[in-house]
Amino acid sequence: MMLEVKGLHKQFGGIHASRDINLVVEKHGVHAIIGPNGAGKTTLIAQLSGALKPDAGRLRFDNTDITHMSRHRRAHAGLVRSFQITSIILPMSVLENVMLAVQSTEGHSYRFWAPVSQDAELKEKAMQSLSEVGLGNRADQMAGEISHGEQRQLEIAMALALKPKLLLLDEPMAGMSKEESANMIELLKQLKGETTILLVEHDMDAVFSLADTTSVLVNGHIIATGSTDEIRNNAEVQKAYLGD
Amino acid sequence: MIGTLSKPSGLVYSTVIVLLLIAPVVISLMEHSFYLDLLTRILILTIAVVSLNLIVGYGGMISLGHAAYLGIGAYSVGIPSYYEVFNGYIHLGLAIGGSALFALVTGIICLRTRGLYFILITLAFTQMLYYTFVSIEEYGADDGLVIYQRSEFGGLLDIENANTLYYAVLVVLLLSLYLMHRLIHARYGKVLFGSKHNDERMQSLGYNTYQYKLSCYVISGTLCGIAGFFLGNFTNYISPEMMDWTHSGELIFMMVIGGTGAVLGPVLGTATFLFLEEFLSSITVYWHLIFGLLLIALVMFGKGGLHGLLSRMDRRWEKSQ
């Protein structure tokens, strides 16, 4: 078992963003979380990655209790997230963004003297992650100047460079054109074999073509978990979410 | 750091450095020791602005309390001297230790806040220090203390000599500029830059950005404390007024005029600020008005400060090549 969520609660004023969420993400494969807007998907991801503290509940990741672990420690433990709203360092080059990620895996960065630009090993590792997502030819461009779809790919490259055990992808297809989405789906299919993915997504085509297991989140509560077919045919899910 | 010498920026910066190196000789020939005083003051405050530029320009932490470290450095000379301890190593040690400690303790608290709150809390701590020294009668309260003798460094360095003091400050300034240049291009600098622009992302990448920022804050405070050590020796006088918040504001102005985030920006900014102040106050008693208007114009129209202006000239020059 990669990740276990037990009795997770989070309340903002009168709104229950997470209500007694129980979730098990098995090793390998893609576990998708779907749900209508405002179901609490991003709140869930934020609690898993450590950006938000749950009001109650426990989190176990890779046989360790991480309920009270800080964000940066979780990243080092192998729990790595990408963001729904593209979150990269815009005034840096594409390569430099990924180099920052690689640098993070190599111990502390209290190194004050040697210029990063001459660190061939660091560059090479970053280039590998970039090529993996198909951004090799954009390495020297500024992160703020590439297309939206490419920025989403860069997000993934940065996450991959951290050598994640579990990749939390928060709507990786958000705001993408049809073609860009198709490319991203291909990319995620390739990654499937390498790492476990928890995919929060709106795009049903993407979910049904990628996911091995799917959980449905409605009003902060998981109403069903099962294989793609089970979810498709679940009457409760159809009523609450699929709408037909 | 200076780039191609024939570029406009390379030309300006290398001229400035050569002028600074030969200035004492020229000034002694002209017998206008006043100018050496002005230049020494510029160099000392440039070190302070370099330190401020580190936290603001690279770390994204806008402090309105940096004058505190000038005060700590200066009092590190003044208080021991009051007890007739003139050993410069002790003075410098106190300046470094004292400002590092003050930066660490206040930084631990300040860095829990962001934006406007950060600015205000840095200001609050400095005001606390200011009023503390105002209230200590023993050290002259708000009248301050006269330092009768500058720090002694055995036979190694005699900073009673104005030229020696000048060169000592110049060496420290050049070293700190070189340190900044190395630091911002090294791994540490990249982490700072990343967290300035997207702290959230850096945490998700596994960086404890709080610690990196705190260490940056301490390095900056310490460097500014060294500037304060020189300031105390230079003015032969200390008073709480050195820590007044208006001085923290002036340091910010100097930084912005030079170009926030540019390694050599503080040199241009501080020199311009102090020369203008000197020149304007010599022609009219209403100089504050003109000075203020000039500062507003510089901030409004000079994006990226003087360094930004030079960079634009560089680009034009490159195109014409």
Coordinates of C-alpha atoms in Angstrom, one line a residue:
Chain A
M1 CA 0.0 0.0 0.0
M2 CA 1.4 3.4 -1.0
L3 CA -1.0 5.8 0.7
E4 CA -3.7 5.3 3.3
V5 CA -6.0 8.1 4.3
K6 CA -8.2 7.5 7.4
G7 CA -11.0 9.6 8.6
L8 CA -9.8 12.8 7.1
H9 CA -11.8 15.9 8.1
K10 CA -11.4 19.5 7.0
Q11 CA -13.8 22.3 7.6
F12 CA -13.7 26.0 6.4
G13 CA -16.2 27.9 8.5
G14 CA -19.5 26.1 7.7
I15 CA -18.2 24.2 4.7
H16 CA -17.1 20.6 5.1
A17 CA -14.4 20.4 2.4
S18 CA -13.4 16.9 3.6
R19 CA -15.8 14.7 5.4
D20 CA -14.5 11.4 6.8
I21 CA -12.4 10.6 3.8
N22 CA -11.0 7.0 3.7
L23 CA -8.8 6.1 0.8
V24 CA -6.3 3.5 0.0
V25 CA -3.9 4.0 -3.0
E26 CA -2.2 0.7 -3.9
K27 CA 1.4 0.6 -5.3
H28 CA 1.7 0.9 -9.1
G29 CA -0.9 2.1 -11.5
V30 CA -3.1 5.1 -11.6
H31 CA -5.7 5.9 -9.0
A32 CA -8.1 8.6 -10.1
I33 CA -10.2 10.9 -8.1
I34 CA -13.2 12.5 -9.8
G35 CA -15.9 14.7 -8.6
P36 CA -17.9 17.7 -9.6
N37 CA -16.6 21.3 -9.1
G38 CA -16.4 22.2 -5.4
A39 CA -16.3 18.6 -4.3
G40 CA -13.1 19.2 -2.3
K41 CA -10.6 17.6 -4.7
T42 CA -8.0 20.4 -4.4
T43 CA -8.5 20.5 -0.6
L44 CA -7.8 16.8 -0.5
I45 CA -4.6 17.2 -2.5
A46 CA -3.5 20.1 -0.4
Q47 CA -3.8 18.0 2.8
L48 CA -2.0 15.0 1.2
S49 CA 0.9 17.2 0.1
G50 CA 1.0 19.0 3.5
A51 CA 0.0 22.5 2.3
L52 CA -3.1 22.3 4.5
K53 CA -3.5 20.7 8.0
P54 CA -6.4 18.3 8.4
D55 CA -8.8 19.0 11.3
A56 CA -8.8 15.2 12.0
G57 CA -7.7 12.0 10.5
R58 CA -4.4 10.2 9.8
L59 CA -2.2 9.8 6.7
R60 CA 0.2 6.9 6.1
F61 CA 2.6 7.0 3.2
D62 CA 4.9 4.2 2.4
N63 CA 4.6 2.7 5.9
T64 CA 5.3 6.0 7.7
D65 CA 2.8 8.2 9.5
I66 CA 3.0 11.6 7.7
T67 CA 0.1 13.3 9.3
H68 CA 2.3 15.9 10.9
M69 CA 5.2 15.9 8.4
S70 CA 6.0 19.2 6.7
R71 CA 5.6 19.8 3.0
H72 CA 9.3 19.8 2.1
R73 CA 9.9 16.5 4.1
R74 CA 7.0 14.8 2.3
A75 CA 8.5 15.8 -1.0
H76 CA 11.8 14.2 0.1
A77 CA 10.0 11.1 1.3
G78 CA 8.7 10.7 -2.3
L79 CA 5.2 12.2 -2.1
V80 CA 5.4 14.8 -4.9
R81 CA 2.6 17.0 -6.2
S82 CA 2.0 19.1 -9.3
F83 CA -0.3 22.1 -9.3
Q84 CA -3.7 22.7 -10.9
I85 CA -2.7 26.3 -11.6
T86 CA 0.7 26.1 -13.3
S87 CA 3.3 26.7 -10.7
I88 CA 6.8 27.2 -12.0
I89 CA 9.5 29.8 -11.6
L90 CA 8.6 32.1 -14.5
P91 CA 11.8 34.3 -14.7
M92 CA 14.0 31.2 -15.0
S93 CA 14.8 29.1 -18.0
V94 CA 12.9 25.8 -18.5
L95 CA 16.1 23.9 -17.7
E96 CA 16.9 25.9 -14.6
N97 CA 13.4 25.1 -13.3
V98 CA 14.1 21.4 -13.5
M99 CA 17.6 21.8 -12.2
L100 CA 16.1 23.3 -9.0
A101 CA 14.1 20.1 -8.7
V102 CA 17.2 17.9 -9.2
Q103 CA 19.2 20.0 -6.8
S104 CA 16.6 19.3 -4.1
T105 CA 17.3 15.6 -4.3
E106 CA 21.0 16.1 -3.8
G107 CA 21.2 17.1 -0.1
H108 CA 21.2 20.6 1.2
S109 CA 21.8 23.6 -1.0
Y110 CA 23.9 25.7 1.4
R111 CA 26.5 25.9 -1.3
F112 CA 27.6 29.4 -1.8
W113 CA 30.5 29.3 -4.3
A114 CA 30.3 27.0 -7.3
P115 CA 28.2 28.3 -10.1
V116 CA 25.2 26.1 -11.0
S117 CA 25.6 26.9 -14.7
Q118 CA 28.8 24.9 -14.7
D119 CA 27.4 21.9 -13.0
A120 CA 27.4 19.4 -15.9
E121 CA 25.9 16.5 -13.8
L122 CA 23.0 18.6 -12.5
K123 CA 22.3 19.8 -16.1
E124 CA 22.4 16.3 -17.5
K125 CA 19.9 14.9 -14.9
A126 CA 17.6 17.8 -15.6
M127 CA 17.8 17.3 -19.3
Q128 CA 16.8 13.7 -18.8
S129 CA 13.6 14.7 -17.1
L130 CA 12.9 17.3 -19.8
S131 CA 13.4 14.8 -22.6
E132 CA 11.1 12.3 -20.8
V133 CA 8.2 14.7 -21.0
G134 CA 9.3 15.9 -24.5
L135 CA 10.5 19.3 -23.7
G136 CA 14.2 18.8 -24.5
N137 CA 14.1 21.3 -27.3
R138 CA 12.7 24.0 -25.0
A139 CA 15.5 23.8 -22.4
D140 CA 17.0 27.3 -22.9
Q141 CA 13.7 29.2 -23.2
M142 CA 12.3 31.2 -20.3
A143 CA 9.6 29.3 -18.5
G144 CA 7.3 32.3 -18.9
E145 CA 7.6 32.2 -22.6
I146 CA 6.6 28.7 -23.5
S147 CA 3.0 27.7 -24.3
H148 CA 0.5 26.7 -21.6
G149 CA 0.6 23.1 -22.6
E150 CA 4.4 23.1 -22.4
Q151 CA 4.3 24.7 -19.0
R152 CA 2.1 21.8 -17.8
Q153 CA 4.7 19.4 -19.2
L154 CA 7.4 21.3 -17.3
E155 CA 5.4 20.9 -14.1
I156 CA 5.5 17.1 -14.7
A157 CA 9.2 17.2 -15.5
M158 CA 9.9 19.0 -12.2
A159 CA 7.9 16.5 -10.3
L160 CA 9.6 13.6 -12.1
A161 CA 13.1 14.9 -11.3
L162 CA 12.3 14.4 -7.6
K163 CA 12.0 10.7 -8.3
P164 CA 8.6 10.4 -6.7
K165 CA 7.1 7.2 -5.3
L166 CA 3.7 8.7 -5.5
L167 CA 2.9 11.5 -7.9
L168 CA -0.1 13.7 -7.0
L169 CA -1.3 15.2 -10.2
D170 CA -3.9 18.0 -9.7
E171 CA -5.8 18.3 -12.9
P172 CA -2.8 18.0 -15.2
M173 CA -5.1 18.6 -18.2
A174 CA -6.5 21.9 -16.9
G175 CA -6.8 24.5 -19.6
M176 CA -5.3 22.3 -22.3
S177 CA -6.4 22.1 -25.9
K178 CA -7.6 18.7 -27.2
E179 CA -4.3 18.0 -28.8
E180 CA -2.3 19.0 -25.7
S181 CA -4.6 16.8 -23.6
A182 CA -4.0 13.8 -25.9
N183 CA -0.2 14.3 -25.6
M184 CA -0.4 14.5 -21.8
I185 CA -2.5 11.3 -21.7
E186 CA 0.2 9.6 -23.7
L187 CA 2.9 10.9 -21.4
L188 CA 1.0 9.7 -18.3
K189 CA 0.6 6.3 -19.8
Q190 CA 4.3 6.1 -20.2
L191 CA 4.8 7.1 -16.6
K192 CA 2.4 4.6 -15.3
G193 CA 5.0 1.8 -15.2
E194 CA 7.5 3.9 -13.3
T195 CA 5.6 5.4 -10.4
T196 CA 2.3 5.3 -8.7
I197 CA 0.0 8.2 -9.7
L198 CA -2.9 9.7 -7.9
L199 CA -4.7 11.7 -10.5
V200 CA -7.3 14.3 -9.7
E201 CA -9.0 15.1 -13.0
H202 CA -12.1 16.7 -14.5
D203 CA -11.6 15.2 -18.0
M204 CA -13.5 11.9 -18.0
D205 CA -11.9 10.7 -21.2
A206 CA -8.5 11.0 -19.5
V207 CA -9.7 9.3 -16.4
F208 CA -11.3 6.4 -18.1
S209 CA -8.3 5.8 -20.4
L210 CA -5.7 6.0 -17.6
A211 CA -7.1 4.9 -14.3
D212 CA -6.9 1.4 -12.8
T213 CA -9.0 2.5 -9.9
T214 CA -11.3 5.4 -9.5
S215 CA -12.8 7.1 -6.4
V216 CA -15.7 9.5 -6.6
L217 CA -15.7 12.5 -4.4
V218 CA -18.9 14.4 -3.8
N219 CA -19.4 17.1 -1.2
G220 CA -16.2 16.2 0.5
H221 CA -17.0 12.6 0.9
I222 CA -15.9 9.6 -1.2
I223 CA -19.1 7.9 -2.3
A224 CA -17.6 5.1 -4.3
T225 CA -14.3 3.4 -5.2
G226 CA -13.8 0.8 -7.9
S227 CA -12.6 -0.2 -11.3
T228 CA -13.5 2.1 -14.2
D229 CA -16.4 -0.1 -15.3
E230 CA -17.8 -0.4 -11.8
I231 CA -17.7 3.4 -11.5
R232 CA -19.4 3.9 -14.8
N233 CA -22.2 1.6 -13.9
N234 CA -22.6 2.6 -10.3
A235 CA -26.1 4.1 -10.0
E236 CA -25.2 6.4 -7.1
V237 CA -22.3 7.8 -9.0
Q238 CA -24.4 8.4 -12.1
K239 CA -27.0 10.2 -10.1
A240 CA -24.5 12.4 -8.2
Y241 CA -22.0 13.1 -10.8
L242 CA -22.3 11.8 -14.3
G243 CA -25.8 13.2 -14.5
D244 CA -27.4 10.6 -16.8
Chain B
M1 CA 30.3 40.3 -13.0
I2 CA 31.3 43.3 -15.0
G3 CA 31.0 41.6 -18.4
T4 CA 32.7 42.9 -21.5
L5 CA 34.6 46.0 -20.8
S6 CA 33.6 47.7 -24.0
K7 CA 29.9 47.4 -23.2
P8 CA 28.3 50.6 -21.7
S9 CA 27.8 48.9 -18.3
G10 CA 31.3 47.4 -18.3
L11 CA 32.7 50.9 -19.1
V12 CA 30.8 52.6 -16.4
Y13 CA 31.5 50.0 -13.7
S14 CA 35.2 49.6 -14.5
T15 CA 35.6 53.4 -14.5
V16 CA 33.9 53.6 -11.1
I17 CA 36.2 51.0 -9.7
V18 CA 39.3 52.6 -11.1
L19 CA 38.2 56.0 -9.7
L20 CA 37.6 54.5 -6.3
L21 CA 41.0 52.9 -6.3
I22 CA 42.9 56.1 -7.1
A23 CA 40.6 58.5 -5.4
P24 CA 42.7 59.0 -2.2
V25 CA 45.8 59.8 -4.2
V26 CA 44.0 62.3 -6.3
I27 CA 42.2 63.9 -3.3
S28 CA 45.4 64.2 -1.3
L29 CA 47.0 66.0 -4.3
M30 CA 44.0 68.4 -4.4
E31 CA 44.0 68.8 -0.6
H32 CA 40.3 68.5 -0.3
S33 CA 40.0 65.9 2.4
F34 CA 36.3 66.6 2.6
Y35 CA 35.8 64.5 -0.5
L36 CA 37.6 61.6 1.0
D37 CA 35.2 61.7 3.8
L38 CA 32.2 61.7 1.4
L39 CA 33.7 58.8 -0.5
T40 CA 34.4 56.8 2.6
R41 CA 30.8 57.4 3.7
I42 CA 29.5 56.2 0.3
L43 CA 31.6 53.0 0.5
I44 CA 30.4 52.2 4.0
L45 CA 26.8 52.7 3.2
T46 CA 27.3 50.8 -0.1
I47 CA 28.2 47.7 2.0
A48 CA 25.0 48.2 3.9
V49 CA 23.0 48.5 0.7
V50 CA 24.7 45.4 -0.7
S51 CA 23.5 43.5 2.4
L52 CA 20.0 44.9 2.0
N53 CA 20.0 44.0 -1.7
L54 CA 20.7 40.4 -0.7
I55 CA 17.5 40.0 1.2
V56 CA 15.3 42.2 -0.9
G57 CA 16.7 41.6 -4.4
Y58 CA 17.3 37.9 -4.1
G59 CA 15.3 36.8 -1.1
G60 CA 12.2 38.9 -1.7
M61 CA 12.2 40.1 2.0
I62 CA 11.6 43.8 2.2
S63 CA 13.1 45.0 5.4
L64 CA 12.5 48.5 6.8
G65 CA 14.7 47.8 9.7
H66 CA 18.2 47.5 8.3
A67 CA 19.6 50.5 10.1
A68 CA 19.5 48.4 13.3
Y69 CA 22.6 46.6 12.1
L70 CA 24.4 49.8 11.4
G71 CA 23.7 50.8 15.0
I72 CA 24.7 47.4 16.4
G73 CA 28.0 47.6 14.4
A74 CA 28.7 51.1 15.5
Y75 CA 27.9 50.5 19.2
S76 CA 30.2 47.5 19.0
V77 CA 33.0 50.0 18.6
G78 CA 31.5 52.7 20.9
I79 CA 30.7 50.7 24.0
P80 CA 34.0 48.8 24.4
S81 CA 35.9 52.1 23.7
Y82 CA 33.9 53.7 26.5
Y83 CA 35.5 51.1 28.7
E84 CA 38.8 51.8 27.1
V85 CA 38.9 48.5 25.2
F86 CA 40.2 49.5 21.8
N87 CA 41.1 46.1 20.4
G88 CA 39.7 46.1 16.9
Y89 CA 39.3 42.3 16.7
I90 CA 37.0 42.5 19.8
H91 CA 35.0 45.3 18.2
L92 CA 34.7 43.5 14.9
G93 CA 33.8 40.3 16.6
L94 CA 31.1 42.0 18.6
A95 CA 29.7 43.7 15.5
I96 CA 29.6 40.4 13.6
G97 CA 28.3 38.3 16.6
G98 CA 25.9 40.9 17.8
S99 CA 24.3 41.6 14.4
A100 CA 24.2 37.9 13.5
L101 CA 22.4 37.2 16.8
F102 CA 20.0 40.1 16.4
A103 CA 19.2 38.9 12.8
L104 CA 18.7 35.3 13.9
V105 CA 16.4 36.1 16.8
T106 CA 14.3 38.7 15.0
G107 CA 14.4 36.7 11.7
I108 CA 12.9 33.7 13.4
I109 CA 9.9 35.8 14.3
C110 CA 9.8 38.2 11.2
L111 CA 9.9 35.3 8.7
R112 CA 6.7 33.9 10.1
T113 CA 5.0 36.8 8.4
R114 CA 4.8 38.0 4.9
G115 CA 4.5 41.1 2.7
L116 CA 3.4 44.3 4.6
Y117 CA 3.5 42.5 8.0
F118 CA 7.1 41.6 7.4
I119 CA 8.0 45.2 6.6
L120 CA 6.2 46.4 9.7
I121 CA 7.7 43.8 12.1
T122 CA 11.3 44.5 10.9
L123 CA 10.5 48.2 11.5
A124 CA 9.1 47.4 15.0
F125 CA 12.2 45.5 16.1
T126 CA 14.5 48.2 14.9
Q127 CA 12.4 50.8 16.8
M128 CA 12.7 48.6 19.9
L129 CA 16.5 48.7 19.6
Y130 CA 16.4 52.4 19.0
Y131 CA 14.4 53.1 22.1
T132 CA 16.5 50.7 24.1
F133 CA 19.6 52.7 23.4
V134 CA 17.8 56.0 23.9
S135 CA 17.0 54.8 27.4
I136 CA 20.5 53.8 28.4
E137 CA 21.9 56.8 30.2
E138 CA 25.3 55.2 30.6
Y139 CA 25.9 55.3 26.9
G140 CA 24.7 58.8 26.4
A141 CA 21.0 58.1 25.8
D142 CA 19.9 60.1 22.8
D143 CA 23.0 62.2 22.8
G144 CA 25.2 59.2 22.1
L145 CA 28.9 58.8 22.8
V146 CA 32.0 60.2 21.3
I147 CA 34.6 57.6 20.2
Y148 CA 38.0 59.1 21.0
Q149 CA 40.0 56.4 19.4
R150 CA 39.4 54.2 16.4
S151 CA 39.6 50.4 16.6
E152 CA 43.2 49.1 16.9
F153 CA 44.5 46.2 14.9
G154 CA 47.9 45.9 16.4
G155 CA 50.5 47.1 13.9
L156 CA 48.6 45.5 11.1
L157 CA 46.3 48.3 10.2
D158 CA 46.1 51.9 11.4
I159 CA 42.6 53.1 10.5
E160 CA 43.2 56.4 12.3
N161 CA 44.8 57.2 9.0
A162 CA 41.9 58.3 6.7
N163 CA 43.4 56.7 3.6
T164 CA 43.9 53.4 5.4
L165 CA 40.3 53.4 6.6
Y166 CA 39.2 54.2 3.1
Y167 CA 41.1 51.3 1.6
A168 CA 40.0 48.9 4.3
V169 CA 36.4 49.7 3.6
L170 CA 37.0 49.5 -0.2
V171 CA 38.5 46.0 0.2
V172 CA 35.6 44.8 2.3
L173 CA 33.2 46.2 -0.2
L174 CA 34.8 44.6 -3.2
L175 CA 35.0 41.3 -1.3
S176 CA 31.3 41.5 -0.4
L177 CA 30.4 42.3 -4.0
Y178 CA 32.4 39.2 -5.2
L179 CA 30.7 37.1 -2.5
M180 CA 27.3 38.2 -3.7
H181 CA 28.2 37.5 -7.3
R182 CA 29.3 33.9 -6.4
L183 CA 26.4 33.4 -4.1
I184 CA 23.6 34.3 -6.5
H185 CA 24.9 31.9 -9.2
A186 CA 25.5 29.0 -6.8
R187 CA 22.9 26.5 -5.6
Y188 CA 22.1 28.7 -2.6
G189 CA 21.3 31.7 -4.7
K190 CA 19.0 29.6 -7.0
V191 CA 17.0 28.4 -4.1
L192 CA 16.6 32.0 -2.8
F193 CA 15.6 33.2 -6.3
G194 CA 13.1 30.4 -6.6
S195 CA 11.5 31.0 -3.2
K196 CA 11.3 34.8 -4.0
H197 CA 9.2 34.0 -7.1
N198 CA 7.3 31.0 -6.0
D199 CA 7.7 29.9 -2.3
E200 CA 4.9 27.4 -2.5
R201 CA 6.5 25.6 -5.4
M202 CA 9.9 25.5 -3.7
Q203 CA 8.4 23.8 -0.7
S204 CA 6.7 21.3 -2.9
L205 CA 10.1 20.6 -4.4
G206 CA 11.3 19.7 -1.0
Y207 CA 13.0 22.9 0.1
N208 CA 12.7 24.2 3.6
T209 CA 12.4 27.8 2.3
Y210 CA 12.0 29.2 5.8
Q211 CA 15.5 28.0 6.7
Y212 CA 17.0 29.3 3.5
K213 CA 15.4 32.7 4.0
L214 CA 16.4 32.8 7.6
S215 CA 20.1 32.1 6.8
C216 CA 19.9 34.7 4.1
Y217 CA 18.5 37.2 6.6
V218 CA 21.4 36.4 9.0
I219 CA 24.1 36.8 6.3
S220 CA 22.6 40.1 5.3
G221 CA 22.4 41.4 8.9
T222 CA 25.9 40.4 9.6
L223 CA 27.3 42.1 6.6
C224 CA 25.4 45.2 7.5
G225 CA 26.8 45.0 11.0
I226 CA 30.3 45.1 9.5
A227 CA 29.3 48.3 7.7
G228 CA 28.1 49.6 11.0
F229 CA 31.5 48.8 12.5
F230 CA 33.1 51.0 9.9
L231 CA 30.5 53.7 10.3
G232 CA 31.2 54.0 14.0
N233 CA 34.9 54.2 13.4
F234 CA 34.4 56.6 10.6
T235 CA 32.2 59.1 12.4
N236 CA 34.0 58.7 15.7
Y237 CA 30.6 59.0 17.3
I238 CA 27.6 56.8 18.0
S239 CA 24.0 57.6 18.8
P240 CA 20.6 55.9 18.6
E241 CA 19.9 58.2 15.7
M242 CA 21.9 55.9 13.5
M243 CA 19.1 53.3 13.9
D244 CA 16.3 55.8 13.1
W245 CA 13.9 54.3 10.7
T246 CA 14.4 57.0 8.2
H247 CA 17.9 55.6 7.7
S248 CA 16.4 52.2 6.9
G249 CA 14.3 54.0 4.3
E250 CA 17.3 55.8 2.8
L251 CA 19.0 52.4 2.4
I252 CA 16.0 51.2 0.4
F253 CA 16.1 54.3 -1.7
M254 CA 19.8 53.8 -2.5
M255 CA 19.1 50.2 -3.4
V256 CA 16.1 51.1 -5.7
I257 CA 18.0 53.9 -7.4
G258 CA 20.9 51.5 -8.2
G259 CA 18.7 48.7 -9.3
T260 CA 17.2 46.1 -6.9
G261 CA 18.7 42.6 -7.5
A262 CA 21.7 43.8 -9.5
V263 CA 25.0 42.9 -7.9
L264 CA 26.7 46.2 -8.7
G265 CA 23.5 48.3 -8.4
P266 CA 24.2 49.4 -4.8
V267 CA 27.5 51.0 -5.9
L268 CA 25.7 53.3 -8.3
G269 CA 22.6 53.9 -6.1
T270 CA 24.5 54.9 -3.0
A271 CA 26.9 57.1 -4.8
T272 CA 24.1 58.9 -6.7
F273 CA 22.0 59.3 -3.6
L274 CA 24.8 60.8 -1.4
F275 CA 26.3 62.9 -4.2
L276 CA 22.9 64.4 -5.0
E277 CA 22.2 65.0 -1.3
E278 CA 25.6 66.8 -1.0
F279 CA 25.3 68.8 -4.1
L280 CA 21.7 69.9 -3.6
S281 CA 22.2 70.9 0.0
S282 CA 25.1 73.1 -1.0
I283 CA 23.1 75.1 -3.5
T284 CA 19.8 75.7 -1.6
V285 CA 18.3 75.3 1.9
Y286 CA 15.1 73.9 0.2
W287 CA 17.1 71.0 -1.2
H288 CA 14.8 68.4 0.4
L289 CA 12.1 69.4 -2.0
I290 CA 14.2 69.0 -5.1
F291 CA 15.7 65.8 -3.8
G292 CA 12.3 64.3 -3.2
L293 CA 11.1 65.2 -6.6
L294 CA 14.2 63.7 -8.2
L295 CA 13.8 60.5 -6.2
I296 CA 10.2 60.2 -7.3
A297 CA 11.2 60.7 -11.0
L298 CA 14.0 58.1 -10.7
V299 CA 11.7 55.5 -9.1
M300 CA 8.8 56.2 -11.6
F301 CA 10.7 56.4 -14.8
G302 CA 13.9 54.4 -14.2
K303 CA 12.6 50.9 -14.2
G304 CA 15.4 48.6 -12.8
G305 CA 17.2 51.7 -11.5
L306 CA 20.5 52.9 -12.9
H307 CA 21.6 49.3 -13.5
G308 CA 18.5 48.7 -15.5
L309 CA 19.3 51.8 -17.6
L310 CA 22.8 50.4 -18.3
S311 CA 21.4 47.0 -19.2
R312 CA 19.1 48.7 -21.8
M313 CA 22.1 50.6 -23.2
D314 CA 24.0 47.3 -23.3
R315 CA 21.3 45.7 -25.4
R316 CA 21.2 48.7 -27.8
W317 CA 25.0 48.5 -28.0
E318 CA 24.9 44.7 -28.8
K319 CA 22.4 45.3 -31.6
S320 CA 24.6 47.9 -33.1
Q321 CA 27.6 45.6 -33.2

